XYZ file of C-alpha atoms in Angstrom:
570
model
C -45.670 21.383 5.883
C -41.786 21.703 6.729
C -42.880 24.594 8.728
C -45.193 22.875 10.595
C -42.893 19.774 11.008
C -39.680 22.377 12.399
C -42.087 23.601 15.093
C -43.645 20.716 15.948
C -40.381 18.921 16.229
C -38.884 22.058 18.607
C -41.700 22.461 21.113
C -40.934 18.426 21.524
C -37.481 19.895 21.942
C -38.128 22.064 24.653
C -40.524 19.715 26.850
C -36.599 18.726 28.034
C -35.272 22.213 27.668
C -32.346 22.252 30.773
C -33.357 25.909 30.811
C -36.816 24.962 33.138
C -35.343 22.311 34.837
C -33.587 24.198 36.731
C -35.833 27.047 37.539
C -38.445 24.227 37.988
C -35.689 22.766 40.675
C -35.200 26.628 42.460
C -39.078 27.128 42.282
C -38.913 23.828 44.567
C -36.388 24.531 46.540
C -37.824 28.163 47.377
C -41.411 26.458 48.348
C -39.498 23.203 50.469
C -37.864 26.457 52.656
C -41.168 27.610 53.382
C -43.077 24.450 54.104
C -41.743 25.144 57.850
C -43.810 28.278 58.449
C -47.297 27.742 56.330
C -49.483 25.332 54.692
C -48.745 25.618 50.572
C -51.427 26.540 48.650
C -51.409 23.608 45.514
C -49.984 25.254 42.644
C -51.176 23.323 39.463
C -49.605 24.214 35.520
C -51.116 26.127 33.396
C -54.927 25.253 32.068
C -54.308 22.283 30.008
C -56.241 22.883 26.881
C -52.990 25.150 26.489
C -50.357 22.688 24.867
C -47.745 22.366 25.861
C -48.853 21.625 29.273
C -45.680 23.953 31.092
C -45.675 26.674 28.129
C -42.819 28.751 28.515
C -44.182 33.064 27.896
C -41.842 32.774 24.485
C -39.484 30.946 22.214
C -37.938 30.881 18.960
C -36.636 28.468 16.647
C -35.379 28.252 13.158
C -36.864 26.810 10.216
C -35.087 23.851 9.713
C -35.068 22.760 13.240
C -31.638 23.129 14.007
C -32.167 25.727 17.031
C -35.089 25.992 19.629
C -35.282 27.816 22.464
C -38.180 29.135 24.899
C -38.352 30.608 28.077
C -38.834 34.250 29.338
C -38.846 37.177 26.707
C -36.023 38.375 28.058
C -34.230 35.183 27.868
C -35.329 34.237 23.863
C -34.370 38.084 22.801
C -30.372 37.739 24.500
C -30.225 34.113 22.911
C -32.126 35.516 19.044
C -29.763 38.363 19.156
C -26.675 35.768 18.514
C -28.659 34.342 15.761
C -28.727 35.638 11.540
C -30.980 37.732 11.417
C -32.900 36.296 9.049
C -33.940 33.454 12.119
C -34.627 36.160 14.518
C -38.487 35.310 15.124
C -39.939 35.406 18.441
C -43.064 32.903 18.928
C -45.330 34.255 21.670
C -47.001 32.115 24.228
C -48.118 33.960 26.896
C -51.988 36.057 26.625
C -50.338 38.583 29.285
C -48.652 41.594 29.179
C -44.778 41.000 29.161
C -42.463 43.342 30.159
C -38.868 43.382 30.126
C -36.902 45.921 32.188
C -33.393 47.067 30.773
C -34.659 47.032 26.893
C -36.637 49.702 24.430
C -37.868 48.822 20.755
C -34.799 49.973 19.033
C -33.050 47.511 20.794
C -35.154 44.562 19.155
C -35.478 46.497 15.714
C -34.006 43.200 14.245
C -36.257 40.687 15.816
C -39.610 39.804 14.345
C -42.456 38.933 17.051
C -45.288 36.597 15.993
C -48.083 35.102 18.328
C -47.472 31.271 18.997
C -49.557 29.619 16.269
C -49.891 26.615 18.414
C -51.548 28.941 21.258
C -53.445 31.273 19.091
C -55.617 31.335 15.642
C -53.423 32.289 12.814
C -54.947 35.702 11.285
C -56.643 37.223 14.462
C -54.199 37.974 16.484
C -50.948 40.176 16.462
C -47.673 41.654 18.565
C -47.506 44.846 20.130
C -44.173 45.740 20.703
C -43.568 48.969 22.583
C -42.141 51.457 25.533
C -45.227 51.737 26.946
C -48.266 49.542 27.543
C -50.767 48.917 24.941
C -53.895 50.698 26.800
C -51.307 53.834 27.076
C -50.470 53.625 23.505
C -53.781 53.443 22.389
C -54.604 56.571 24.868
C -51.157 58.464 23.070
C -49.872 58.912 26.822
C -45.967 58.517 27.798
C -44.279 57.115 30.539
C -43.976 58.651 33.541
C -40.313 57.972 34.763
C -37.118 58.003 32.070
C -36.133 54.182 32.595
C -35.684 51.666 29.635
C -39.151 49.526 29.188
C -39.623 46.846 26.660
C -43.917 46.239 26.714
C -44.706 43.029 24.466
C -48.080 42.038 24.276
C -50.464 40.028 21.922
C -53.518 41.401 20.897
C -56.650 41.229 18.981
C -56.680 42.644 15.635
C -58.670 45.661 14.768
C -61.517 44.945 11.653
C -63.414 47.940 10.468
C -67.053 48.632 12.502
C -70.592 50.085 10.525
C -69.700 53.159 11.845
C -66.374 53.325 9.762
C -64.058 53.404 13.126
C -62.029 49.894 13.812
C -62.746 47.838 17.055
C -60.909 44.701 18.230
C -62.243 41.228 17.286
C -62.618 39.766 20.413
C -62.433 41.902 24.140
C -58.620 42.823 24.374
C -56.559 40.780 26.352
C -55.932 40.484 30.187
C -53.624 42.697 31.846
C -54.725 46.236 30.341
C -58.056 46.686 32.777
C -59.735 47.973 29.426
C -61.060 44.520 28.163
C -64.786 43.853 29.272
C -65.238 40.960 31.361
C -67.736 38.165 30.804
C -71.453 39.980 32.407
C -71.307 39.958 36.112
C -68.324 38.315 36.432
C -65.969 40.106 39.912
C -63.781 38.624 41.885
C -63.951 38.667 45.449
C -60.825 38.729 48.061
C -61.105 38.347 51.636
C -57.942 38.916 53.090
C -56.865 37.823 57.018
C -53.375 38.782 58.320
C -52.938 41.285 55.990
C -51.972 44.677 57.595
C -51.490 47.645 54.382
C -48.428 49.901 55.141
C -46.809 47.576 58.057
C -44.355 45.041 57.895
C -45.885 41.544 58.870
C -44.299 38.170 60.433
C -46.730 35.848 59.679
C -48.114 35.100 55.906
C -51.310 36.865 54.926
C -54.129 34.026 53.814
C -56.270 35.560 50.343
C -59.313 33.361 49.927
C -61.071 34.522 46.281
C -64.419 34.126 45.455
C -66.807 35.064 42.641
C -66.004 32.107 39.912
C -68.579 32.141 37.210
C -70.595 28.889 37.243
C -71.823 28.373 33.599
C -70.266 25.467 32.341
C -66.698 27.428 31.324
C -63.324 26.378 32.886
C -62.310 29.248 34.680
C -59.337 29.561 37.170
C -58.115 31.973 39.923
C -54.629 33.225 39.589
C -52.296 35.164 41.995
C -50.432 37.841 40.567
C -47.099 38.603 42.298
C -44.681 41.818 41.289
C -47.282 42.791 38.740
C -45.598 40.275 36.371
C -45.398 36.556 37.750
C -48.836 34.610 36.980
C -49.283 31.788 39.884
C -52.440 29.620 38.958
C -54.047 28.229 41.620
C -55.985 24.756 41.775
C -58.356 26.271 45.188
C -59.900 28.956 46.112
C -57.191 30.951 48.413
C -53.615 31.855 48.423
C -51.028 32.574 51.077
C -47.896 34.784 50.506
C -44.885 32.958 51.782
C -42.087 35.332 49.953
C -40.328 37.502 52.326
C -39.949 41.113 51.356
C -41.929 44.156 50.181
C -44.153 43.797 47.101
C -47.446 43.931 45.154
C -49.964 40.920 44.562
C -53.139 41.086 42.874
C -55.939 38.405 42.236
C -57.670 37.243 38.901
C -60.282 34.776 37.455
C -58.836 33.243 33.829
C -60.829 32.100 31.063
C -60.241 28.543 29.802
C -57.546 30.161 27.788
C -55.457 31.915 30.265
C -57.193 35.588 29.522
C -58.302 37.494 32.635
C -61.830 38.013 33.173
C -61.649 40.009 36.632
C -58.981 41.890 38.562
C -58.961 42.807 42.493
C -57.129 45.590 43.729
C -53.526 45.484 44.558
C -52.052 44.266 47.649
C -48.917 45.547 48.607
C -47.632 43.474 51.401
C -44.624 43.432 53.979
C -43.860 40.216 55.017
C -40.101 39.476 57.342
C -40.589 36.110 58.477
C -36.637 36.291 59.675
C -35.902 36.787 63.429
C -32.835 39.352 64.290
C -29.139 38.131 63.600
C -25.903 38.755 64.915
C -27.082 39.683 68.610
C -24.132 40.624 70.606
C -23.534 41.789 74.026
C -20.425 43.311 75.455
C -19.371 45.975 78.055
C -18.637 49.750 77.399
C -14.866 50.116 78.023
C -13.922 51.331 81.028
C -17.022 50.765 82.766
C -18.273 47.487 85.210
C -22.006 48.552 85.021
C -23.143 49.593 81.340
C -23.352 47.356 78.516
C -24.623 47.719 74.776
C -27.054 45.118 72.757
C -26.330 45.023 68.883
C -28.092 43.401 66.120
C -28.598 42.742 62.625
C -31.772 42.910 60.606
C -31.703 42.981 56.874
C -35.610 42.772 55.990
C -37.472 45.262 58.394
C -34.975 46.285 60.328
C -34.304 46.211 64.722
C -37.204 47.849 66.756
C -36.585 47.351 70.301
C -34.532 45.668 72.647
C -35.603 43.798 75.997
C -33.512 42.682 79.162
C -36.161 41.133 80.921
C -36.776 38.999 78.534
C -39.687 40.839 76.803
C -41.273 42.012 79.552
C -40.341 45.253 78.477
C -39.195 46.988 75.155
C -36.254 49.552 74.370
C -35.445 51.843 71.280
C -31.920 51.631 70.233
C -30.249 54.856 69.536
C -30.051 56.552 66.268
C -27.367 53.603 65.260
C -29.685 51.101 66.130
C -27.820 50.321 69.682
C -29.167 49.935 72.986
C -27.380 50.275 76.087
C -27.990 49.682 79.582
C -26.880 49.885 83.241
C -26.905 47.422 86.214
C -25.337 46.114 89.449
C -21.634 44.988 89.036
C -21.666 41.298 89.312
C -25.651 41.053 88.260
C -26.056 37.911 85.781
C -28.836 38.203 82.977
C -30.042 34.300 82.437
C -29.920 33.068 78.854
C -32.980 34.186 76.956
C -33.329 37.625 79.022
C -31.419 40.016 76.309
C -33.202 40.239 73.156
C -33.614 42.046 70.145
C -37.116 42.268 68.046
C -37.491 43.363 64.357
C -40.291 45.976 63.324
C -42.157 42.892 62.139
C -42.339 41.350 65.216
C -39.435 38.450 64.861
C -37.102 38.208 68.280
C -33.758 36.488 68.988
C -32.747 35.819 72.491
C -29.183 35.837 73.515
C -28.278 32.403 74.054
C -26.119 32.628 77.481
C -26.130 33.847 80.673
C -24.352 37.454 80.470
C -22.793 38.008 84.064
C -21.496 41.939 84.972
C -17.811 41.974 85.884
C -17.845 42.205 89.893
C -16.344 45.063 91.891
C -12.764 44.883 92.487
C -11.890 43.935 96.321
C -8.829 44.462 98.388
C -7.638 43.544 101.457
C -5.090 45.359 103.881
C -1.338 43.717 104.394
C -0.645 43.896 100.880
C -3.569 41.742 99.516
C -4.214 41.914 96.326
C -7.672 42.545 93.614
C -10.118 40.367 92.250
C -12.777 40.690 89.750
C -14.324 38.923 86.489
C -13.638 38.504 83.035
C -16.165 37.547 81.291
C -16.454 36.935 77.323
C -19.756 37.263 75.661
C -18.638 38.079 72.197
C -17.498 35.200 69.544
C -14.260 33.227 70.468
C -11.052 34.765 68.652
C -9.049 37.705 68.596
C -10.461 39.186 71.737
C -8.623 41.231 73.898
C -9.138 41.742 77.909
C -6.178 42.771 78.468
C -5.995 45.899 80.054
C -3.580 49.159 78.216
C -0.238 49.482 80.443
C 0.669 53.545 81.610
C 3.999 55.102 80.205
C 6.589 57.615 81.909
C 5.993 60.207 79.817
C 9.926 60.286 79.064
C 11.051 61.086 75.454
C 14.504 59.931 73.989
C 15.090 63.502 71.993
C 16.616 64.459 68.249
C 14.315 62.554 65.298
C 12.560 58.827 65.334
C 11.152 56.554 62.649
C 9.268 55.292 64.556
C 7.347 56.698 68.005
C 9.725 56.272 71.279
C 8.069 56.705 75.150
C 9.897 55.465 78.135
C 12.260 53.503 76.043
C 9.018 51.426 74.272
C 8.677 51.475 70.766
C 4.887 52.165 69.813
C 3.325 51.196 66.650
C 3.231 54.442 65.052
C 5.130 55.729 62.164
C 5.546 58.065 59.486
C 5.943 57.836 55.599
C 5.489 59.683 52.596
C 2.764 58.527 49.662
C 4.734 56.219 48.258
C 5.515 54.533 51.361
C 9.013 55.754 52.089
C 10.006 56.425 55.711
C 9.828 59.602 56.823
C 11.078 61.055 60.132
C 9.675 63.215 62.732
C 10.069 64.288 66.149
C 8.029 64.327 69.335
C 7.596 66.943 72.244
C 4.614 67.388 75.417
C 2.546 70.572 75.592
C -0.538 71.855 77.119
C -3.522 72.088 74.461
C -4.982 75.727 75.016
C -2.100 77.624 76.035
C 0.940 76.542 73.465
C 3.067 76.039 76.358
C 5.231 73.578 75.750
C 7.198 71.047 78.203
C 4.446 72.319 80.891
C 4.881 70.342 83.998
C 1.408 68.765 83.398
C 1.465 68.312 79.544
C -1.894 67.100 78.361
C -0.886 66.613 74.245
C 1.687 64.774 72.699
C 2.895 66.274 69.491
C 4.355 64.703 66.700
C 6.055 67.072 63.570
C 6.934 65.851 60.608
C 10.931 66.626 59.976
C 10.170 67.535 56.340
C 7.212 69.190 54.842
C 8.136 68.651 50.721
C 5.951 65.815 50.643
C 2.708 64.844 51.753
C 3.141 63.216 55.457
C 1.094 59.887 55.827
C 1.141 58.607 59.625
C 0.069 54.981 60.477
C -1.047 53.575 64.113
C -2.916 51.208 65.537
C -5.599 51.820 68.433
C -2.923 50.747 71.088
C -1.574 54.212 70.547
C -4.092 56.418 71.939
C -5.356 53.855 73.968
C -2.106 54.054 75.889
C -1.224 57.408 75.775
C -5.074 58.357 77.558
C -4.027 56.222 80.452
C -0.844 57.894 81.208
C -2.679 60.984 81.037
C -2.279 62.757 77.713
C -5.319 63.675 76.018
C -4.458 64.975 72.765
C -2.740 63.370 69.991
C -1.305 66.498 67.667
C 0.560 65.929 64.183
C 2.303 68.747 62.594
C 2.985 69.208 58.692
C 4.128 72.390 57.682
C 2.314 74.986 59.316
C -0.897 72.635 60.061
C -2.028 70.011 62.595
C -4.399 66.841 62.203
C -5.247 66.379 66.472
C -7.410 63.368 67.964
C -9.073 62.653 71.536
C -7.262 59.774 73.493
C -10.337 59.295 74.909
C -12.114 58.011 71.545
C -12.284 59.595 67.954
C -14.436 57.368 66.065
C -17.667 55.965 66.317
C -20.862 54.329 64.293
C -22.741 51.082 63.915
C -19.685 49.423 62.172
C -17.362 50.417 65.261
C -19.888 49.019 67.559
C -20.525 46.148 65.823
C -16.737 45.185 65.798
C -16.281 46.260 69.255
C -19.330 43.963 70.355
C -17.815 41.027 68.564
C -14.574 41.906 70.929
C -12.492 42.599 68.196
C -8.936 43.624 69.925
C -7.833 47.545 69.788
C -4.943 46.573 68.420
C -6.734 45.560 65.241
C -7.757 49.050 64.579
C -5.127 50.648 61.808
C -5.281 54.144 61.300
C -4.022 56.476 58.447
C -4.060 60.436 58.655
C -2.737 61.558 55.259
C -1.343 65.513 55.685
C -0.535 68.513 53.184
C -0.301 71.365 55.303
C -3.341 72.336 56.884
C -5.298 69.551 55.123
C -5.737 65.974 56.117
C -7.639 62.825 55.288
C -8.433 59.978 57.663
C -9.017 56.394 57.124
C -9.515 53.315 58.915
C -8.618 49.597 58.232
C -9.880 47.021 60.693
C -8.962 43.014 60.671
C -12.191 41.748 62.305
C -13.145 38.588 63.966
C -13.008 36.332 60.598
C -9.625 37.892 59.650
C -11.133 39.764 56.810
C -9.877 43.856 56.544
C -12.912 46.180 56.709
C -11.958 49.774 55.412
C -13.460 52.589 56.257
C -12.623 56.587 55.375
C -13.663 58.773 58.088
C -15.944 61.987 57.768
C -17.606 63.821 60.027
C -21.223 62.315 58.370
C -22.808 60.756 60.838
C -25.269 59.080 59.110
C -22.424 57.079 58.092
C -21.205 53.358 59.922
C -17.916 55.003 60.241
C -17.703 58.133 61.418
C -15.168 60.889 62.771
C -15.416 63.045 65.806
C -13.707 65.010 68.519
C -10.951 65.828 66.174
C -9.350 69.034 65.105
C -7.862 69.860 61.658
C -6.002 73.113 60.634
C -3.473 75.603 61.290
C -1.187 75.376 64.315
C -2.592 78.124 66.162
C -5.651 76.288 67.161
C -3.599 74.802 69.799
C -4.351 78.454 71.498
C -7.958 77.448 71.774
C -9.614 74.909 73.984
C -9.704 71.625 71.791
C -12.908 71.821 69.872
C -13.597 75.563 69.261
C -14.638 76.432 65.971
C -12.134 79.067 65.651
C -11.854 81.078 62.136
C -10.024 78.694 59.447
C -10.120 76.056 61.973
C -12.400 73.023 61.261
C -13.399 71.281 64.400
C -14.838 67.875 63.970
């Protein structure tokens, strides 16, 4: 009778359980976001000759009352585990298979599970507890994959038959596709909007048939992720969570067991348009401009600048770029960008070509456009000034042209200065102060330590535009060598260039021992937050290296880029 009492007095307890109030409160929340794009299906609690009326799949509870506590298996085993063990008991609610992912028997050698006496009759029932499902068990197969299952499950027990074997009681219970159903009982699903394999932007609508009409409450029941039960009060059901996963459909007897399965349903659904579209113009160019955008469910398809009149592919880094006249003005709503699902954002504003620079004669001056399409901020349209390429002689700390002091310096690991000089050569032919040098080439004045060399994007940016092409260091006997012209790429670099974020947020590092070196990246973006990046050559990467040369000095013989022997070319 005390028994009795202590668990009558926790499941009173845990009709006020905070626990399900607040997954009660997401579950609401998550179906209120939705209401926007579909009609709900009603969603009713579970049958209510099942007491309580909102029974959670487990819970536990001592015998004098003292602690109670229900809620998902894997929820009542972290919160038994803290208990004695003498208290660890685990109450079963739930008729389905439950499966925790993370978990294997040994890890709940200490807990005892039981089948809910107030949901099941005491004698005829038991718990299995396994690492695989009961049906496999009972067929002595194994898993297929090496991960950490925890299969609880309660189930019939087994009474001798005339012929000597053992058979269960009563049908075994839903979930295991073994059990026999009531005679003629199948469900039927007629699915519209549902497309297998492809990613969909509009909810699929399930309307089930086939409910047995003999006097027996019976229920349908949508079965999402192969593990959350949804009971339905109709007859049809439409998928409003975004993303990529399995539902089935199921007619329950008047105590929650299933009495027919469909098929699976493995559906697609991105209900999101595209974010973050940007537009911005190439550098150095009046005509070409590249579309960017974000899509984290199915991912960008095409792009359109006639405002979907016509589609584009991206490139292999999901960007699209495209030429017009100088001057030419795309209306608001022409650029867009379309998911594989179908979603499309429009670019907000009209996106107007810079116009051809005019002059007059008599000493008129130019004209032309800025314009800024990218987020307001650290944006720079400022174009790179030229430099006499004049060099002050003997050693620097810090990198002196024409009497300006550039952001780029040199330092050993642990960040003390380090100094090097700086001469002009012609890449291919070693020879150095050539009256058209083409490379600028800095050498470390001490090769006992590792050199580390620091610069921003102004460096190069400058140095291209008063005509040097190559940017050499020298440690020891090897060189680290970038193009002026550009040496990185990706989606990240578009994407930060696209939001106009200035050159002169770009901080490189080039870390040298000898013929080795390492390069890295550190960018301050638009929101003032760093993004780092190391570069490789990988371009599958959203940060990656190219038109660089790393090895021994004498690939300065060589045209910049030959794969010469020992030489790595990048």
């Amino acid at each position: 009778m005390r028994k009795f009492a202590a668990a009558l007095a926790a499941m009173l307890l845990l009709c006020a359980f905070p626990a399900y109030a607040g997954k009660a409160a997401e579950n609401k929340a998550a179906e209120e976001r939705q209401t926007s794009r579909v009609d709900m299906v009603d969603i009713v609690a579970p049958i209510k000759p099942i007491k309580p009326e909102k029974r959670p799949p487990a819970r536990a509870y001592d015998e004098d009352g003292d602690k109670a506590f229900a809620g998902t298996l894997k929820e009542v085993i972290r919160r038994v585990m803290e208990w004695d063990e003498t208290d660890r008991t685990i109450y079963i609610s739930a008729s389905e298979l439950l499966k925790v992912k993370g978990m294997n028997p040994e890890d709940v050698e200490s807990v005892t599970f039981e089948p809910d006496p107030t949901v099941f009759d005491a004698g005829e029932y038991e718990v299995y507890v396994g690492d695989v499902t009961p049906k496999m068990a009972r067929k002595n197969r194994k898993k297929k994959s090496a991960g950490n299952d925890l299969y609880v499950r309660v189930i019939a027990k087994e009474v001798s038959d005339e012929s000597g074997g053992s058979k269960p009681e009563k049908p075994f219970q839903p979930g295991d596709e073994d059990g026999d159903a009531p005679s003629g009982v199948e469900i039927k699903v007629t699915a519209e909007g549902y497309l297998p394999g492809m990613w969909a932007d509009r909810p699929p609508l399930f309307t089930l048939g086939g409910m047995p009409d003999d006097g027996s409450r019976y229920n349908y029941a949508a079965i999402a992720y192969d593990e959350r039960f949804v009971i339905l009060s109709g007859d049809s059901f439409s998928a409003i969570d975004e993303g990529q996963y399995s539902l089935s459909f199921a007619i329950l007897d008047g105590i929650g067991d299933i009495v027919a399965a469909s098929e699976r349903y493995e559906v697609m659904l991105d209900f999101t348009p595209p974010v973050n579209i940007y537009v911005n113009m190439l550098s150095d160019s009046k005509k070409t401009f590249a579309v960017i955008a974000e899509d984290a469910l199915s991912g960008i398809d095409a792009f359109s600048v006639d405002g979907g009149y016509s589609w584009h592919k991206g490139d292999e880094h999901g960007i699209f770029t495209h030429t017009s006249n100088p001057g030419y003005t795309f209306p608001a709503g022409a650029i867009m960008a379309r998911d594989v699902a179908g979603n499309i954002a429009v670019y907000p504003i009209d996106f107007t070509l810079p116009a051809k620079t005019s002059s007059s004669g008599g000493g008129g001056g130019s004209s032309g456009t800025k314009v800024r399409h990218s987020p307001p901020g650290q944006i720079d349209f400022d174009p790179y000034d030229t430099l006499n390429l004049r060099l002050p002689g003997g050693e620097m700390k810090a990198l002196i042209i024409d009497d300006t002091e550039l952001p780029l310096t040199l330092s050993d690991e642990e960040g003390k200065a380090m100094s090097f000089t700086a001469e002009f050569a012609a890449w291919g032919n070693g020879e150095e102060g050539a009256a058209s040098p083409d490379t600028l080439i800095l050498t470390a004045a001490s090769d006992s330590r590792k050199a580390v060399w620091t610069f921003n994007g102004v460096v190069y940016k400058m140095l291209a535009n008063s005509g040097i092409e190559y940017l050499c260091f020298r440690h020891a006997d090897g060189i680290a060598a970038v193009a002026t012209e550009g040496f990185t790429s990706g989606t990240a670099y578009a994407r930060l260039k696209a939001q106009g974020v200035s050159t002169r947020r770009f901080d490189y590092t080039i870390t040298q021992n000898g013929s080795l070196a390492d390069f890295s990246l550190s960018v301050i973006n638009n929101d003032d937050e760093v993004e780092k990046y190391e570069l490789t050559t990988d371009v599958k990467k959203e940060m990656y290296l190219h038109d660089a040369v790393v090895g021994t000095a004498r690939a300065m013989l060589m045209p910049f880029g030959s794969n010469n022997e020992g030489e790595e070319s990048l």
